[in-house]
mmCIF file of C-alpha atoms in Angstrom:
data_model
loop_
_atom_site.group_PDB
_atom_site.id
_atom_site.type_symbol
_atom_site.label_atom_id
_atom_site.label_comp_id
_atom_site.label_asym_id
_atom_site.label_seq_id
_atom_site.Cartn_x
_atom_site.Cartn_y
_atom_site.Cartn_z
ATOM 1 C CA MET A 202 -91.631 56.726 183.047
ATOM 2 C CA PRO A 203 -93.711 57.365 185.810
ATOM 3 C CA GLU A 204 -96.089 60.195 185.360
ATOM 4 C CA THR A 205 -94.535 63.800 186.870
ATOM 5 C CA PRO A 206 -96.762 66.357 186.799
ATOM 6 C CA ALA A 207 -95.565 69.992 186.087
ATOM 7 C CA PRO A 208 -93.342 71.468 188.269
ATOM 8 C CA ASP A 209 -95.498 74.357 189.706
ATOM 9 C CA GLY A 210 -98.727 72.004 189.143
ATOM 10 C CA LYS A 211 -100.621 73.811 186.586
ATOM 11 C CA ARG A 212 -101.594 72.262 183.303
ATOM 12 C CA PRO A 213 -98.889 70.264 181.251
ATOM 13 C CA THR A 214 -97.437 72.511 178.759
ATOM 14 C CA LEU A 215 -95.741 71.745 175.301
ATOM 15 C CA ALA A 216 -92.607 73.526 176.436
ATOM 16 C CA ASP A 217 -92.725 70.446 179.435
ATOM 17 C CA VAL A 218 -93.103 68.154 177.091
ATOM 18 C CA ALA A 219 -89.813 69.245 175.461
ATOM 19 C CA ALA A 220 -88.247 69.497 178.459
ATOM 20 C CA ARG A 221 -89.011 66.449 179.089
ATOM 21 C CA ALA A 222 -88.050 64.522 176.131
ATOM 22 C CA GLY A 223 -84.824 66.255 175.492
ATOM 23 C CA VAL A 224 -86.213 68.338 172.178
ATOM 24 C CA SER A 225 -86.967 71.740 171.450
ATOM 25 C CA THR A 226 -90.260 73.430 171.760
ATOM 26 C CA ALA A 227 -89.975 74.080 167.686
ATOM 27 C CA LEU A 228 -89.384 70.449 167.247
ATOM 28 C CA ALA A 229 -91.978 68.639 170.167
ATOM 29 C CA SER A 230 -94.354 71.029 168.159
ATOM 30 C CA ILE A 231 -93.949 69.076 165.318
ATOM 31 C CA VAL A 232 -94.563 66.036 166.673
ATOM 32 C CA MET A 233 -97.713 67.227 167.813
ATOM 33 C CA ARG A 234 -99.123 68.841 165.277
ATOM 34 C CA ASP A 235 -98.326 65.144 162.921
ATOM 35 C CA ALA A 236 -96.101 67.514 160.609
ATOM 36 C CA LYS A 237 -93.127 66.519 158.582
ATOM 37 C CA GLY A 238 -89.957 67.105 160.494
ATOM 38 C CA ALA A 239 -88.848 64.172 163.073
ATOM 39 C CA SER A 240 -87.716 60.990 163.056
ATOM 40 C CA ALA A 241 -89.751 57.835 164.111
ATOM 41 C CA ALA A 242 -87.459 57.543 166.877
ATOM 42 C CA THR A 243 -88.115 61.529 168.341
ATOM 43 C CA ARG A 244 -91.656 61.381 166.955
ATOM 44 C CA GLU A 245 -92.056 58.490 170.028
ATOM 45 C CA ARG A 246 -90.040 59.665 172.496
ATOM 46 C CA VAL A 247 -91.868 63.240 172.137
ATOM 47 C CA LEU A 248 -95.217 61.296 172.393
ATOM 48 C CA GLN A 249 -94.152 59.115 175.316
ATOM 49 C CA ALA A 250 -92.968 62.142 177.207
ATOM 50 C CA ALA A 251 -97.104 63.276 176.548
ATOM 51 C CA ARG A 252 -98.325 60.657 177.704
ATOM 52 C CA ASP A 253 -96.058 60.546 180.917
ATOM 53 C CA ILE A 254 -96.902 64.313 182.555
ATOM 54 C CA GLY A 255 -100.899 63.559 180.736
ATOM 55 C CA TYR A 256 -100.295 66.360 178.081
ATOM 56 C CA ARG A 257 -103.312 67.217 175.507
ATOM 57 C CA PRO A 258 -103.215 69.798 172.709
ATOM 58 C CA ASP A 259 -105.218 72.475 173.639
ATOM 59 C CA ALA A 260 -107.609 71.969 170.260
ATOM 60 C CA ARG A 261 -109.472 75.624 170.650
ATOM 61 C CA ALA A 262 -106.574 77.275 170.991
ATOM 62 C CA ARG A 263 -104.675 75.720 167.866
ATOM 63 C CA LEU A 264 -108.562 76.674 165.840
ATOM 64 C CA LEU A 265 -107.899 80.316 167.075
ATOM 65 C CA ARG A 266 -104.427 80.204 165.448
ATOM 66 C CA SER A 267 -105.597 78.993 162.056
ATOM 67 C CA GLN A 268 -108.214 80.619 159.276
ATOM 68 C CA ARG A 269 -110.239 77.900 159.334
ATOM 69 C CA SER A 270 -112.486 77.181 162.482
ATOM 70 C CA ARG A 271 -113.398 73.772 161.515
ATOM 71 C CA LEU A 272 -116.204 74.306 164.311
ATOM 72 C CA LEU A 273 -119.652 73.133 163.083
ATOM 73 C CA GLY A 274 -122.388 74.923 165.202
ATOM 74 C CA VAL A 275 -125.176 72.751 166.608
ATOM 75 C CA GLN A 276 -128.359 74.645 168.287
ATOM 76 C CA PHE A 277 -130.213 72.222 169.940
ATOM 77 C CA GLY A 278 -133.346 71.553 172.432
ATOM 78 C CA LEU A 279 -131.842 71.628 176.225
ATOM 79 C CA GLN A 280 -135.518 69.757 177.110
ATOM 80 C CA GLN A 281 -135.615 67.347 174.158
ATOM 81 C CA PRO A 282 -134.563 63.706 174.092
ATOM 82 C CA PHE A 283 -134.559 63.297 170.697
ATOM 83 C CA HIS A 284 -132.135 66.478 170.331
ATOM 84 C CA ALA A 285 -130.139 65.069 172.923
ATOM 85 C CA ASP A 286 -129.837 61.232 170.509
ATOM 86 C CA LEU A 287 -128.937 63.407 167.438
ATOM 87 C CA VAL A 288 -126.354 65.437 168.762
ATOM 88 C CA GLU A 289 -124.639 61.813 169.910
ATOM 89 C CA GLY A 290 -125.201 61.203 165.986
ATOM 90 C CA ILE A 291 -123.708 64.529 164.743
ATOM 91 C CA TYR A 292 -120.291 63.887 166.726
ATOM 92 C CA ALA A 293 -120.238 60.782 165.106
ATOM 93 C CA ALA A 294 -120.138 61.781 161.880
ATOM 94 C CA ALA A 295 -118.234 64.988 162.050
ATOM 95 C CA GLU A 296 -115.460 63.741 163.974
ATOM 96 C CA PRO A 297 -113.987 61.552 161.021
ATOM 97 C CA ALA A 298 -114.664 64.340 158.424
ATOM 98 C CA GLY A 299 -112.230 66.234 160.541
ATOM 99 C CA TYR A 300 -114.428 68.904 161.805
ATOM 100 C CA GLN A 301 -115.717 69.528 165.455
ATOM 101 C CA ILE A 302 -118.531 70.373 167.562
ATOM 102 C CA ALA A 303 -119.687 73.484 169.399
ATOM 103 C CA LEU A 304 -122.845 73.383 171.042
ATOM 104 C CA SER A 305 -125.627 76.012 171.916
ATOM 105 C CA ALA A 306 -128.907 74.902 174.081
ATOM 106 C CA VAL A 307 -132.225 76.837 173.933
ATOM 107 C CA ALA A 308 -133.557 76.546 177.365
ATOM 108 C CA ALA A 309 -136.053 78.501 179.023
ATOM 109 C CA GLY A 310 -134.548 82.202 179.098
ATOM 110 C CA ARG A 311 -131.993 81.150 176.201
ATOM 111 C CA GLY A 312 -134.329 81.721 173.147
ATOM 112 C CA GLU A 313 -132.675 80.608 169.388
ATOM 113 C CA GLN A 314 -131.314 83.919 168.939
ATOM 114 C CA ARG A 315 -129.021 83.866 171.820
ATOM 115 C CA ALA A 316 -127.773 80.032 170.840
ATOM 116 C CA VAL A 317 -127.360 81.265 167.173
ATOM 117 C CA ASP A 318 -125.088 84.193 168.407
ATOM 118 C CA THR A 319 -123.407 82.432 170.674
ATOM 119 C CA LEU A 320 -122.617 80.144 167.738
ATOM 120 C CA LEU A 321 -121.142 82.594 165.634
ATOM 121 C CA ALA A 322 -118.997 84.285 168.364
ATOM 122 C CA ASP A 323 -116.771 81.068 168.067
ATOM 123 C CA ARG A 324 -116.197 80.927 165.090
ATOM 124 C CA CYS A 325 -118.477 78.156 164.128
ATOM 125 C CA GLU A 326 -118.337 77.865 160.149
ATOM 126 C CA ALA A 327 -121.496 76.280 159.407
ATOM 127 C CA LEU A 328 -124.397 75.955 161.373
ATOM 128 C CA VAL A 329 -126.949 72.854 161.903
ATOM 129 C CA LEU A 330 -130.175 74.052 163.489
ATOM 130 C CA LEU A 331 -132.087 71.196 164.903
ATOM 131 C CA GLY A 332 -136.166 71.643 164.929
ATOM 132 C CA PRO A 333 -135.637 75.770 164.614
ATOM 133 C CA GLN A 334 -138.513 77.699 164.941
ATOM 134 C CA ALA A 335 -137.019 80.964 163.870
ATOM 135 C CA PRO A 336 -138.923 82.537 161.177
ATOM 136 C CA ALA A 337 -138.649 81.760 157.473
ATOM 137 C CA ALA A 338 -136.883 85.176 157.067
ATOM 138 C CA ARG A 339 -134.336 84.704 160.052
ATOM 139 C CA LEU A 340 -133.434 81.215 158.389
ATOM 140 C CA ALA A 341 -132.639 83.185 155.005
ATOM 141 C CA GLU A 342 -131.077 85.870 156.973
ATOM 142 C CA LEU A 343 -128.507 83.407 158.549
ATOM 143 C CA ALA A 344 -128.115 80.902 154.808
ATOM 144 C CA GLY A 345 -127.022 83.874 153.426
ATOM 145 C CA GLN A 346 -123.989 84.372 156.238
ATOM 146 C CA LEU A 347 -123.066 81.001 156.053
ATOM 147 C CA PRO A 348 -123.631 77.078 155.159
ATOM 148 C CA VAL A 349 -126.871 76.763 157.538
ATOM 149 C CA VAL A 350 -128.655 72.564 157.624
ATOM 150 C CA SER A 351 -132.280 72.893 159.156
ATOM 151 C CA VAL A 352 -133.328 69.563 160.816
ATOM 152 C CA ALA A 353 -136.500 68.129 161.043
ATOM 153 C CA ARG A 354 -138.706 71.303 160.094
ATOM 154 C CA ARG A 355 -140.243 70.816 156.763
ATOM 155 C CA LEU A 356 -140.351 75.006 154.911
ATOM 156 C CA ARG A 357 -142.589 75.744 152.940
ATOM 157 C CA SER A 358 -140.978 77.272 150.214
ATOM 158 C CA PRO A 359 -137.258 76.802 149.942
ATOM 159 C CA ILE A 360 -135.026 79.331 151.082
ATOM 160 C CA PRO A 361 -131.843 79.932 148.723
ATOM 161 C CA GLY A 362 -128.488 78.405 150.867
ATOM 162 C CA LEU A 363 -130.351 76.805 153.223
ATOM 163 C CA GLU A 364 -130.042 73.020 153.465
ATOM 164 C CA VAL A 365 -132.969 70.896 154.726
ATOM 165 C CA VAL A 366 -132.718 67.703 156.752
ATOM 166 C CA ARG A 367 -136.229 65.822 157.534
ATOM 167 C CA THR A 368 -137.992 62.853 158.297
ATOM 168 C CA ALA A 369 -141.189 62.079 156.369
ATOM 169 C CA ASP A 370 -143.426 63.285 159.388
ATOM 170 C CA ASP A 371 -146.489 62.677 157.451
ATOM 171 C CA GLU A 372 -145.733 59.096 156.778
ATOM 172 C CA GLY A 373 -145.084 58.057 160.025
ATOM 173 C CA ALA A 374 -148.148 59.521 161.406
ATOM 174 C CA ARG A 375 -149.716 57.631 158.474
ATOM 175 C CA GLN A 376 -147.885 53.993 159.800
ATOM 176 C CA ALA A 377 -149.352 54.609 163.318
ATOM 177 C CA VAL A 378 -153.129 54.565 162.767
ATOM 178 C CA ASP A 379 -152.381 51.956 159.802
ATOM 179 C CA HIS A 380 -150.461 49.850 162.869
ATOM 180 C CA LEU A 381 -153.654 51.098 165.110
ATOM 181 C CA VAL A 382 -157.093 50.086 162.799
ATOM 182 C CA ALA A 383 -154.884 46.569 161.517
ATOM 183 C CA ILE A 384 -155.015 45.629 165.217
ATOM 184 C CA GLY A 385 -158.917 46.962 165.525
ATOM 185 C CA HIS A 386 -158.788 50.306 166.523
ATOM 186 C CA ARG A 387 -161.193 52.738 165.043
ATOM 187 C CA ASP A 388 -161.322 55.644 167.620
ATOM 188 C CA ILE A 389 -157.837 57.280 167.531
ATOM 189 C CA ALA A 390 -157.039 60.759 168.968
ATOM 190 C CA HIS A 391 -153.972 62.966 167.645
ATOM 191 C CA ILE A 392 -152.332 64.993 170.579
ATOM 192 C CA ASP A 393 -150.987 68.130 168.247
ATOM 193 C CA GLY A 394 -148.033 69.804 168.729
ATOM 194 C CA GLY A 395 -149.102 72.990 167.814
ATOM 195 C CA ARG A 396 -146.403 75.190 166.378
ATOM 196 C CA ALA A 397 -144.371 72.767 166.504
ATOM 197 C CA PRO A 398 -141.280 71.481 164.126
ATOM 198 C CA GLY A 399 -143.146 68.592 162.283
ATOM 199 C CA ALA A 400 -146.721 69.503 163.888
ATOM 200 C CA ALA A 401 -148.609 70.301 160.603
ATOM 201 C CA ASP A 402 -147.661 67.129 158.837
ATOM 202 C CA ARG A 403 -147.832 64.910 161.631
ATOM 203 C CA ARG A 404 -151.545 66.315 161.948
ATOM 204 C CA ARG A 405 -152.275 65.546 157.822
ATOM 205 C CA GLY A 406 -150.506 62.612 157.816
ATOM 206 C CA TYR A 407 -152.774 61.566 160.776
ATOM 207 C CA ARG A 408 -155.950 62.432 159.202
ATOM 208 C CA THR A 409 -155.187 61.576 155.980
ATOM 209 C CA ALA A 410 -154.920 57.869 157.702
ATOM 210 C CA MET A 411 -158.016 57.849 159.122
ATOM 211 C CA ASN A 412 -159.818 59.326 156.065
ATOM 212 C CA ARG A 413 -158.637 56.249 154.021
ATOM 213 C CA HIS A 414 -159.557 54.213 156.746
ATOM 214 C CA GLY A 415 -163.300 55.322 156.717
ATOM 215 C CA LEU A 416 -163.098 56.912 159.716
ATOM 216 C CA GLY A 417 -163.123 60.457 158.889
ATOM 217 C CA GLU A 418 -166.505 61.255 160.966
ATOM 218 C CA ARG A 419 -163.843 59.774 164.119
ATOM 219 C CA ILE A 420 -161.175 62.094 163.127
ATOM 220 C CA ARG A 421 -160.127 63.641 167.032
ATOM 221 C CA VAL A 422 -157.799 66.396 167.348
ATOM 222 C CA LEU A 423 -156.596 67.940 170.352
ATOM 223 C CA PRO A 424 -154.066 71.112 171.672
ATOM 224 C CA GLY A 425 -151.017 69.689 172.752
ATOM 225 C CA GLY A 426 -147.409 70.123 172.392
ATOM 226 C CA LEU A 427 -143.965 69.359 173.163
ATOM 227 C CA THR A 428 -143.725 68.645 176.244
ATOM 228 C CA GLU A 429 -144.706 65.950 179.262
ATOM 229 C CA GLU A 430 -146.900 68.939 180.896
ATOM 230 C CA GLU A 431 -149.050 69.351 177.376
ATOM 231 C CA GLY A 432 -149.562 65.864 177.257
ATOM 232 C CA ALA A 433 -150.692 65.461 180.486
ATOM 233 C CA ALA A 434 -153.017 67.975 179.668
ATOM 234 C CA ALA A 435 -154.111 66.707 176.553
ATOM 235 C CA ALA A 436 -154.426 62.906 178.467
ATOM 236 C CA ARG A 437 -156.979 64.904 181.149
ATOM 237 C CA GLY A 438 -158.813 66.118 178.928
ATOM 238 C CA LEU A 439 -159.739 62.884 177.394
ATOM 239 C CA LEU A 440 -160.283 61.140 180.278
ATOM 240 C CA SER A 441 -163.537 62.978 180.778
ATOM 241 C CA ALA A 442 -164.426 62.611 176.891
ATOM 242 C CA LEU A 443 -167.345 60.843 175.817
ATOM 243 C CA PRO A 444 -167.144 58.255 173.578
ATOM 244 C CA ARG A 445 -163.281 58.198 175.194
ATOM 245 C CA PRO A 446 -160.826 57.127 172.333
ATOM 246 C CA THR A 447 -159.240 53.154 172.873
ATOM 247 C CA ALA A 448 -156.211 54.424 170.988
ATOM 248 C CA VAL A 449 -154.356 58.020 171.021
ATOM 249 C CA LEU A 450 -151.124 59.341 169.204
ATOM 250 C CA ALA A 451 -149.183 61.818 170.488
ATOM 251 C CA PHE A 452 -146.907 64.269 168.896
ATOM 252 C CA ASN A 453 -144.048 62.573 170.363
ATOM 253 C CA ASP A 454 -142.572 61.029 172.925
ATOM 254 C CA ARG A 455 -142.431 63.217 175.813
ATOM 255 C CA CYS A 456 -146.055 63.978 175.339
ATOM 256 C CA ALA A 457 -146.521 60.561 175.143
ATOM 257 C CA THR A 458 -144.819 60.362 178.764
ATOM 258 C CA GLY A 459 -146.908 62.602 179.886
ATOM 259 C CA VAL A 460 -149.735 60.920 178.700
ATOM 260 C CA LEU A 461 -148.944 57.427 180.591
ATOM 261 C CA ASP A 462 -148.154 59.447 183.665
ATOM 262 C CA VAL A 463 -151.712 60.959 184.143
ATOM 263 C CA PHE A 464 -153.438 57.429 182.556
ATOM 264 C CA LEU A 465 -151.861 55.414 185.033
ATOM 265 C CA ARG A 466 -152.773 57.784 187.878
ATOM 266 C CA SER A 467 -156.064 57.116 186.916
ATOM 267 C CA GLY A 468 -156.026 53.790 187.141
ATOM 268 C CA VAL A 469 -156.370 53.835 183.211
ATOM 269 C CA THR A 470 -154.457 50.950 182.103
ATOM 270 C CA VAL A 471 -151.773 51.414 179.087
ATOM 271 C CA PRO A 472 -152.931 49.332 176.819
ATOM 272 C CA GLY A 473 -155.483 47.658 178.604
ATOM 273 C CA ASP A 474 -157.776 50.375 178.113
ATOM 274 C CA ILE A 475 -156.052 52.544 175.723
ATOM 275 C CA SER A 476 -153.437 52.382 173.342
ATOM 276 C CA VAL A 477 -151.143 54.860 173.570
ATOM 277 C CA VAL A 478 -148.041 55.843 170.486
ATOM 278 C CA GLY A 479 -145.289 58.250 170.758
ATOM 279 C CA PHE A 480 -142.703 59.454 167.951
ATOM 280 C CA ASP A 481 -139.458 59.913 167.920
ATOM 281 C CA ASP A 482 -138.010 56.710 169.265
ATOM 282 C CA SER A 483 -135.449 59.184 171.057
ATOM 283 C CA HIS A 484 -133.960 57.001 174.119
ATOM 284 C CA LEU A 485 -136.625 57.598 176.497
ATOM 285 C CA ALA A 486 -139.016 55.848 174.445
ATOM 286 C CA ARG A 487 -136.667 52.822 175.193
ATOM 287 C CA LEU A 488 -136.979 53.041 178.709
ATOM 288 C CA ALA A 489 -138.075 49.155 180.004
ATOM 289 C CA HIS A 490 -140.829 50.952 182.207
ATOM 290 C CA ILE A 491 -142.204 52.929 179.409
ATOM 291 C CA ASP A 492 -141.994 50.592 176.488
ATOM 292 C CA LEU A 493 -143.347 52.603 173.949
ATOM 293 C CA THR A 494 -144.580 52.213 170.561
ATOM 294 C CA THR A 495 -143.630 55.096 168.697
ATOM 295 C CA VAL A 496 -142.498 56.299 164.970
ATOM 296 C CA GLY A 497 -138.930 55.872 164.726
ATOM 297 C CA GLN A 498 -137.250 58.308 163.501
ATOM 298 C CA ASP A 499 -133.180 56.859 161.971
ATOM 299 C CA ILE A 500 -131.460 59.379 163.719
ATOM 300 C CA PRO A 501 -128.043 58.149 162.387
ATOM 301 C CA ARG A 502 -128.757 58.437 159.136
ATOM 302 C CA LEU A 503 -129.956 62.072 159.926
ATOM 303 C CA ALA A 504 -127.075 63.314 161.234
ATOM 304 C CA ARG A 505 -125.187 61.684 158.741
ATOM 305 C CA LEU A 506 -126.981 63.764 156.025
ATOM 306 C CA ALA A 507 -126.766 67.046 157.670
ATOM 307 C CA VAL A 508 -123.343 66.480 158.910
ATOM 308 C CA GLY A 509 -122.670 65.764 155.169
ATOM 309 C CA ARG A 510 -124.688 68.545 153.968
ATOM 310 C CA ALA A 511 -122.379 71.144 156.132
ATOM 311 C CA VAL A 512 -119.519 69.801 155.006
ATOM 312 C CA ALA A 513 -120.182 69.492 151.244
ATOM 313 C CA ARG A 514 -121.269 73.312 151.393
ATOM 314 C CA LEU A 515 -117.790 74.029 153.165
ATOM 315 C CA GLU A 516 -115.264 71.653 150.938
ATOM 316 C CA GLY A 517 -116.931 73.198 147.797
ATOM 317 C CA GLU A 518 -118.323 70.102 147.157
ATOM 318 C CA LYS A 519 -121.724 69.830 144.732
ATOM 319 C CA ALA A 520 -124.308 68.534 146.469
ATOM 320 C CA ALA A 521 -128.022 67.152 145.253
ATOM 321 C CA ALA A 522 -130.214 70.925 145.769
ATOM 322 C CA GLY A 523 -133.223 70.471 147.679
ATOM 323 C CA GLU A 524 -133.483 68.320 150.789
ATOM 324 C CA ASP A 525 -133.364 64.850 152.177
ATOM 325 C CA VAL A 526 -136.064 63.106 153.540
ATOM 326 C CA VAL A 527 -135.921 60.244 155.564
ATOM 327 C CA ALA A 528 -138.622 58.229 155.519
ATOM 328 C CA PRO A 529 -139.740 56.719 159.566
ATOM 329 C CA ARG A 530 -140.504 53.120 160.979
ATOM 330 C CA LEU A 531 -142.954 52.343 163.453
ATOM 331 C CA VAL A 532 -141.510 50.387 166.131
ATOM 332 C CA VAL A 533 -143.856 48.491 167.916
ATOM 333 C CA ARG A 534 -143.490 48.552 172.047
ATOM 334 C CA GLY A 535 -145.799 46.967 174.966
ATOM 335 C CA THR A 536 -148.180 50.726 174.631
ATOM 336 C CA THR A 537 -150.051 49.180 172.071
ATOM 337 C CA ALA A 538 -152.599 46.122 171.945
ATOM 338 C CA ALA A 539 -156.155 45.335 170.657
ATOM 339 C CA PRO A 540 -158.842 47.326 172.235
ATOM 340 C CA ARG A 541 -160.920 45.486 174.981
#
């Protein structure tokens, strides 16, 4: 049957489906809800009618009519490629479990408080917070209201009701230093992440590895941050440093990209003059023209664990107490080589 739009040109309704299929609206509703009460032939006729006129059930309206929303609210950083990759993994894990995702971004002029308030207003049943920077007291307050999962942030002390899923950031930094030392580097600098989630662990892992290799006197930690601009500022400082390091471990892939940009503009070759390592293995690092050696976080596993903990709480299932800590892996690409 040819596709026929609704008579008034508006979005097709359930009543339009029923009229086209020659059944009552109540029977059409039974079919669209996949409930019992319709024969196989009727079910196929109604579904075909829906396809013909392009009818799509209004999922949000259906949720609002029910006692449960089955929505997982996800707070993420709009400018963080790592968060974008995590969101993709969360979608993949939530839908088979019967849950939908509501997103709320943290951006310039839009802080975490507003992002979370929006999710709560949307009747989200649980929150998945990606790299939250809110004080522990605020996280405890939220965890007292509904299930909350913090992803990619290590907490100094456990918070009752708050689930934690993170990467072993200190181990990732150690892997990066081990790799650089193995190919001959001794002067290795670390561009710090400041107070960003994971920064303290990565800084500690860098220091631990340098000391283990007998390079404690060559430890050099530079102020940095999460962004390309902060990485670029640190790189400009390195260009005038004496002695100049032969390798740099950046806080994350965005920071490393800023470093690469400054080096390129200054005629410093990578990895010929200086090797550069990032952290996250976001899609940014995998771009052919960047080809960044980086510490990979297991994004699909982090996403599955985060969704699994949220769903377990909502469904009343017992989950292991504490936190899930996922092992990182070094991904060697084209920005590291033996020093000249």
